[in-house]
PDB file of C-alpha atoms in Angstrom:
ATOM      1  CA  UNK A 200       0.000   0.000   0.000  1.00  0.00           C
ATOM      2  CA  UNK A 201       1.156   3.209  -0.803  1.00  0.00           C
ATOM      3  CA  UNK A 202       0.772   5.787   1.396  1.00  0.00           C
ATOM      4  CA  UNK A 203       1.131   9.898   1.111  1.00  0.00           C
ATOM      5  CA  UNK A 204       2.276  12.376   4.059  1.00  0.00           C
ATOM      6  CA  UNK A 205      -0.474  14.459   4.371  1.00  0.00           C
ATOM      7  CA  UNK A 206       0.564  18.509   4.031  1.00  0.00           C
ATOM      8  CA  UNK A 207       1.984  20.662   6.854  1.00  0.00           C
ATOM      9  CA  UNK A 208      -0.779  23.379   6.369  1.00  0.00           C
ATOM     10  CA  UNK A 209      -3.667  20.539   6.968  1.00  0.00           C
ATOM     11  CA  UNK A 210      -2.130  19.077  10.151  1.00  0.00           C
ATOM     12  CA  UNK A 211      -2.183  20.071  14.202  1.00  0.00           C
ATOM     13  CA  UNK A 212       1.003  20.403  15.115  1.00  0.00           C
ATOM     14  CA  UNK A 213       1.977  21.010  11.913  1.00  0.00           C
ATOM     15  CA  UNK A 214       5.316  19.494  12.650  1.00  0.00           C
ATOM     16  CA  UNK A 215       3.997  16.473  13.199  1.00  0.00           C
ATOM     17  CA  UNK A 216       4.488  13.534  10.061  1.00  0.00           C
ATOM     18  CA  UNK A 217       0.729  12.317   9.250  1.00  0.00           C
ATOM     19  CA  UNK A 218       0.634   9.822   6.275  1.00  0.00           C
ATOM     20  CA  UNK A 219      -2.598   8.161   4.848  1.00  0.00           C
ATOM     21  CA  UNK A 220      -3.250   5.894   1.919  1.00  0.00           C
ATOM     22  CA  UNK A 221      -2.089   7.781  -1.108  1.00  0.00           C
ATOM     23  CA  UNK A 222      -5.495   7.449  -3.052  1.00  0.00           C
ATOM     24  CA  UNK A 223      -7.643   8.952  -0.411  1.00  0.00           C
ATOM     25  CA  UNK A 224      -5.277  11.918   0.188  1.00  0.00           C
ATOM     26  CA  UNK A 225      -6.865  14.026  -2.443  1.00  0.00           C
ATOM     27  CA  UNK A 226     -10.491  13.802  -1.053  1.00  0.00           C
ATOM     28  CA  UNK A 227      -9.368  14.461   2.343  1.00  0.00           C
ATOM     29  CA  UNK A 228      -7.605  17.529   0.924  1.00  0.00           C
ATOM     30  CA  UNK A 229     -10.564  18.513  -1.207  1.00  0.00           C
ATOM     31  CA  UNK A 230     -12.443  18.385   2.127  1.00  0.00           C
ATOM     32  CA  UNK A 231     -10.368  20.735   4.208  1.00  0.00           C
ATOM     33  CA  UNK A 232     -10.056  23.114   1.364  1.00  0.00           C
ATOM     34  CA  UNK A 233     -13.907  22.977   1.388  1.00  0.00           C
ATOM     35  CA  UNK A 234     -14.005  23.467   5.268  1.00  0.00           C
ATOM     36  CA  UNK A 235     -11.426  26.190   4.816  1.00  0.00           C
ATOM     37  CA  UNK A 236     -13.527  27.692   1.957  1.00  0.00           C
ATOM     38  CA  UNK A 237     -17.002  27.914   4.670  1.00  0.00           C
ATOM     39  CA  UNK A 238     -14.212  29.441   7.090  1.00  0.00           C
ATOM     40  CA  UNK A 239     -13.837  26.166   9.070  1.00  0.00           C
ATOM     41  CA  UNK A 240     -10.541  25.254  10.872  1.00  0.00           C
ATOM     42  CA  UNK A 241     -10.409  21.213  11.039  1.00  0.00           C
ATOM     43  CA  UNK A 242      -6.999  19.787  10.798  1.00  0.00           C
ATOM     44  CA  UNK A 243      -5.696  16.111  10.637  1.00  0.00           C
ATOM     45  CA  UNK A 244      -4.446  15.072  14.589  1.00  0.00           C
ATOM     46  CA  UNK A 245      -3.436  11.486  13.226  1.00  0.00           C
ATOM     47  CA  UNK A 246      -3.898   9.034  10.509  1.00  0.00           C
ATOM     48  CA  UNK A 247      -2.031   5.771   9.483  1.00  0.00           C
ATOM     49  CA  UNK A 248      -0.415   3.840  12.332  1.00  0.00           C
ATOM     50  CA  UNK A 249       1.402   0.658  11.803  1.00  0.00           C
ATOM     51  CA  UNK A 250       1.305  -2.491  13.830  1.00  0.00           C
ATOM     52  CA  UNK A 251       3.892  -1.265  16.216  1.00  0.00           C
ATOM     53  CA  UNK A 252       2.469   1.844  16.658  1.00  0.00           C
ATOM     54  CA  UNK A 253      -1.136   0.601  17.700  1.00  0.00           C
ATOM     55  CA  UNK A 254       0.639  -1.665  19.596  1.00  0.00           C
ATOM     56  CA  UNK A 255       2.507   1.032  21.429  1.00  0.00           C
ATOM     57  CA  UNK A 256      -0.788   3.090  22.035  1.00  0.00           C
ATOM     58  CA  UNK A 257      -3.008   0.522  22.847  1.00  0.00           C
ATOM     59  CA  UNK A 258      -0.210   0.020  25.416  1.00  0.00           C
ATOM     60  CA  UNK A 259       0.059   3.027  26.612  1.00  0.00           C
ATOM     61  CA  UNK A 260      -3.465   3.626  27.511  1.00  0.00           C
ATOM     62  CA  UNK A 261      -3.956   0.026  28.960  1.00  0.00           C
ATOM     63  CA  UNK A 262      -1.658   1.250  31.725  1.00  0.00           C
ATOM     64  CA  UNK A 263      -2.952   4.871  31.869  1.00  0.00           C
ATOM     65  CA  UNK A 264      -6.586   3.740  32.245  1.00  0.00           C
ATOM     66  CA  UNK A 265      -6.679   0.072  32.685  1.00  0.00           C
ATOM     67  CA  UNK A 266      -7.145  -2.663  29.992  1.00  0.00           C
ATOM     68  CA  UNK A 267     -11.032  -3.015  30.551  1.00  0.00           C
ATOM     69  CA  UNK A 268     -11.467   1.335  30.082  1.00  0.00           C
ATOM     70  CA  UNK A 269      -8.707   1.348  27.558  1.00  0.00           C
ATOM     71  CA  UNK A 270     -11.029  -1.517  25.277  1.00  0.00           C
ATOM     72  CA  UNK A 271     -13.508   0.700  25.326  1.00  0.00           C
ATOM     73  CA  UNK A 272     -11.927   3.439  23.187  1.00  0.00           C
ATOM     74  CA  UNK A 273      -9.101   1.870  21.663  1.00  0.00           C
ATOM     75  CA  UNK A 274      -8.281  -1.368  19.111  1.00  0.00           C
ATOM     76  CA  UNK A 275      -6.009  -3.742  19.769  1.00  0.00           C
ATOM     77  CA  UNK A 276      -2.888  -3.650  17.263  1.00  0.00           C
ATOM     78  CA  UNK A 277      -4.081  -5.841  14.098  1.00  0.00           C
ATOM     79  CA  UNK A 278      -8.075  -4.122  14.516  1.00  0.00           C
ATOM     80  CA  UNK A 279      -7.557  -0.157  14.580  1.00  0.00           C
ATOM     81  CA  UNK A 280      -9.150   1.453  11.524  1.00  0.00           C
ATOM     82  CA  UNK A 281      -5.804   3.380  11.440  1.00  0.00           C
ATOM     83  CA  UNK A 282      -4.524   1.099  10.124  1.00  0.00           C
ATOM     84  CA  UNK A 283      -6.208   1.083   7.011  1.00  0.00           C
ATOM     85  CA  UNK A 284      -4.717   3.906   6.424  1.00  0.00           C
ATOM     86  CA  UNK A 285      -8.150   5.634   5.212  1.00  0.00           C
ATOM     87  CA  UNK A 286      -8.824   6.752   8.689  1.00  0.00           C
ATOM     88  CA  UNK A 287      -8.007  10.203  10.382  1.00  0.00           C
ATOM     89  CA  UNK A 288      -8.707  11.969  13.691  1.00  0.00           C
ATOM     90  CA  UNK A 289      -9.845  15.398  12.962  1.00  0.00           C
ATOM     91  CA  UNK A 290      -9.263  18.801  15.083  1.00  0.00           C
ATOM     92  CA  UNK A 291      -8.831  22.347  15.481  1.00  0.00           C
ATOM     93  CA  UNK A 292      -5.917  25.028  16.363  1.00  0.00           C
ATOM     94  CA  UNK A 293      -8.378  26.330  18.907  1.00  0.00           C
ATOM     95  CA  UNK A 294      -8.583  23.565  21.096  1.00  0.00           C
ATOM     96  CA  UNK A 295      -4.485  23.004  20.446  1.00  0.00           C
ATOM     97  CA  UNK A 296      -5.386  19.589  19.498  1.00  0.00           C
ATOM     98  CA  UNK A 297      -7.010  18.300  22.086  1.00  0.00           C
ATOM     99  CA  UNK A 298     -10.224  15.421  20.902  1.00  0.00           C
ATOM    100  CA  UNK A 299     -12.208  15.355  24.185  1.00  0.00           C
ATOM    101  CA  UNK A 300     -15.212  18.412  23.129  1.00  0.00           C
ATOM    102  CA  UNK A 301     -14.564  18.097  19.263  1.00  0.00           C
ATOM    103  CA  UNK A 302     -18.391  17.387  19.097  1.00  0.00           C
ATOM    104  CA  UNK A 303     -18.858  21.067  20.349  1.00  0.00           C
ATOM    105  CA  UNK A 304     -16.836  22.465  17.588  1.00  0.00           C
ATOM    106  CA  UNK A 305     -18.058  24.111  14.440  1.00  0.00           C
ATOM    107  CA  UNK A 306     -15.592  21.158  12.810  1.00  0.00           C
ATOM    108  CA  UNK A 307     -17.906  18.240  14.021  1.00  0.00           C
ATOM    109  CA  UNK A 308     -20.872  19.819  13.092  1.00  0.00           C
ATOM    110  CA  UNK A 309     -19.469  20.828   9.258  1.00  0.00           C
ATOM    111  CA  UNK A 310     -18.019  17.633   8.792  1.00  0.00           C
ATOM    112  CA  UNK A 311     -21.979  16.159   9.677  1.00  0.00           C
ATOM    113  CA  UNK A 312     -23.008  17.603   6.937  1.00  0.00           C
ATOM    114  CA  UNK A 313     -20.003  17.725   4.739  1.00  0.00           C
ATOM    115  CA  UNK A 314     -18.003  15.194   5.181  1.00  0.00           C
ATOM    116  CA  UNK A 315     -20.347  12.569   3.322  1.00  0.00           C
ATOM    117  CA  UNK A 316     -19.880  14.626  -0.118  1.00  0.00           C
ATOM    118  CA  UNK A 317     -16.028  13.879   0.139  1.00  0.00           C
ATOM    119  CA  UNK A 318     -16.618  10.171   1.087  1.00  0.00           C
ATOM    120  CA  UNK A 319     -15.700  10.287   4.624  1.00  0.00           C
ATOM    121  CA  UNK A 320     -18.288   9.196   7.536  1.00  0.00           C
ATOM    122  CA  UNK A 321     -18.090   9.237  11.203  1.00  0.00           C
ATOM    123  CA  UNK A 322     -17.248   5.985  12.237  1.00  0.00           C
ATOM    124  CA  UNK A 323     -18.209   5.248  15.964  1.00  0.00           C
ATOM    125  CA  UNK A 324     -21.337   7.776  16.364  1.00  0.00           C
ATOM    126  CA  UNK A 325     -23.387   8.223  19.775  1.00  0.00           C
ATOM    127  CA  UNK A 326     -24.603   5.331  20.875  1.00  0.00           C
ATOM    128  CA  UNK A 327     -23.196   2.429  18.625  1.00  0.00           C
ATOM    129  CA  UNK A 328     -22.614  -0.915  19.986  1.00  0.00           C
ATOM    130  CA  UNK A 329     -18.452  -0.861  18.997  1.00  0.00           C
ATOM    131  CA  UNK A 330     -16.540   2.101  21.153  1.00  0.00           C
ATOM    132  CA  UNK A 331     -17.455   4.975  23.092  1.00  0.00           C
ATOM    133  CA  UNK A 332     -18.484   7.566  20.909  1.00  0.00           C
ATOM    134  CA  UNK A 333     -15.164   9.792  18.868  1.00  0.00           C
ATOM    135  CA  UNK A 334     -17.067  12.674  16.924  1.00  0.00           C
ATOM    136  CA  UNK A 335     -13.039  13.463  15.488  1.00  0.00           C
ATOM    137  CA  UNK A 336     -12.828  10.002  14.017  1.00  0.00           C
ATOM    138  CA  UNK A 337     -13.582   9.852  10.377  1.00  0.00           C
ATOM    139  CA  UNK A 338     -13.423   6.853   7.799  1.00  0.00           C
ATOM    140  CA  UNK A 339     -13.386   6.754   4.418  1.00  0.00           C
ATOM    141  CA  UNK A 340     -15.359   5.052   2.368  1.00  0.00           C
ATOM    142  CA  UNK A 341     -15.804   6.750  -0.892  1.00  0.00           C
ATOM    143  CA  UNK A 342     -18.350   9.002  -1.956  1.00  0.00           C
ATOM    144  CA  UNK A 343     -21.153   6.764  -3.056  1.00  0.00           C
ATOM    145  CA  UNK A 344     -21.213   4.526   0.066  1.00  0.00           C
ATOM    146  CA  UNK A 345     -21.618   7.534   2.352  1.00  0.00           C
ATOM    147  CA  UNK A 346     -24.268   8.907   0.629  1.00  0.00           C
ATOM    148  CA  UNK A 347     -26.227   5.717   0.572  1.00  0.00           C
ATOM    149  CA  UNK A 348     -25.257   5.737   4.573  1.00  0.00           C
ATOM    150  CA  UNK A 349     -26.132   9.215   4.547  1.00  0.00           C
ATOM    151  CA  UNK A 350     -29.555   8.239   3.050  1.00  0.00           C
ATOM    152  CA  UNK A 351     -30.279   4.998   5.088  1.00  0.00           C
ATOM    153  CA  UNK A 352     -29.093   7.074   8.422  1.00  0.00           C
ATOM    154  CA  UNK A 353     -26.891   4.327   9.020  1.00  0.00           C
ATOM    155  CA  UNK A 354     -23.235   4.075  10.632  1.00  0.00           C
ATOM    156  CA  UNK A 355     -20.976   1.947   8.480  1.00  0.00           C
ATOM    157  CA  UNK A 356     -20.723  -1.368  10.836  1.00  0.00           C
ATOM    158  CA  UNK A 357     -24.821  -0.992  11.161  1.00  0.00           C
ATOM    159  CA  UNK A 358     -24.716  -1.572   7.034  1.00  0.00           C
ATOM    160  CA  UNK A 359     -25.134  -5.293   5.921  1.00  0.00           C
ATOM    161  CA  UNK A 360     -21.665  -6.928   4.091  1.00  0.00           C
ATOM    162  CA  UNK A 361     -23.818  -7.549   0.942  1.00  0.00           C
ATOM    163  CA  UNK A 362     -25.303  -4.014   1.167  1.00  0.00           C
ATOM    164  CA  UNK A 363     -21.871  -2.297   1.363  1.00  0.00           C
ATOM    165  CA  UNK A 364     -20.704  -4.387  -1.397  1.00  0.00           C
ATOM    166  CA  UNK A 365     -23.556  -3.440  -3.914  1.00  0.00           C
ATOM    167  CA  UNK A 366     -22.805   0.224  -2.870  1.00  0.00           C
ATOM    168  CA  UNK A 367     -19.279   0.138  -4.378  1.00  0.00           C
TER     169      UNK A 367
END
């Protein structure tokens, strides 16, 4: 898989090396130039992670909060969506890149009703049966399978295998 380092200008820190799968880049691009356009600060926190990188995080949070609270929020290495490479936490310079309130941003609540039209959905919303809920993590999925999600007012993982597949 190849995979692109996503521009300086769309991270937070901007210093910090963010890579996702080369053929999603330019929709995620075409989506923060969009956001910028409507005067909307979102920036890219984190995408790809490799094996050993999951590994380390998971890690790190099972001792910080305890294996049971850390499964809650966080894959094991081998399961994390990261990994994919078409997945990206979102967030803003104003709250200097923290995730805990992004759902009280005017990011979350452009990239409701944006993010579809660039193929990216939310991928653990309020109240679904996987993780606690992460308004700043976004999957994607190309553009026709989030507008059938969209439409249904489905999550992804609520979305029948054989649906998904006639979608693409």
């Amino acid at each position: 898989v190849a995979f692109s380092e996503i521009e300086r200008k769309y991270r937070y820190p901007e210093d910090r090396v963010v890579n996702i799968h080369k053929r999603v880049n330019p929709f995620l691009e075409d989506l923060l130039d969009a956001a910028k356009k409507a005067k909307v600060d979102i920036r890219v926190a984190s995408g790809f992670r490799s094996f050993t990188e999951q590994s380390s995080l998971k890690s790190q949070y099972s001792v910080t909060y305890g294996a049971g609270s850390a499964n809650a929020f966080s894959a094991d290495q081998g399961y994390s969506e990261h990994q994919l490479g078409t997945t990206v936490d979102f967030t803003t310079i104003a709250s200097l890149g923290a995730l805990d309130g992004f759902n009280n941003t005017p990011a979350y609540t452009w990239l409701l009703a944006n993010a579809y039209k660039y193929g990216f959905v939310l991928s653990y919303p309020e109240n679904n049966a996987y993780y606690v809920f992460e308004p700043w993590h976004w999957r994607f999925v190309g553009k026709d399978l989030a507008e059938d999600l969209r439409k249904e007012k489905i999550g992804f993982y609520d979305m029948d295998q054989r649906d998904i597949d006639k979608s693409l």
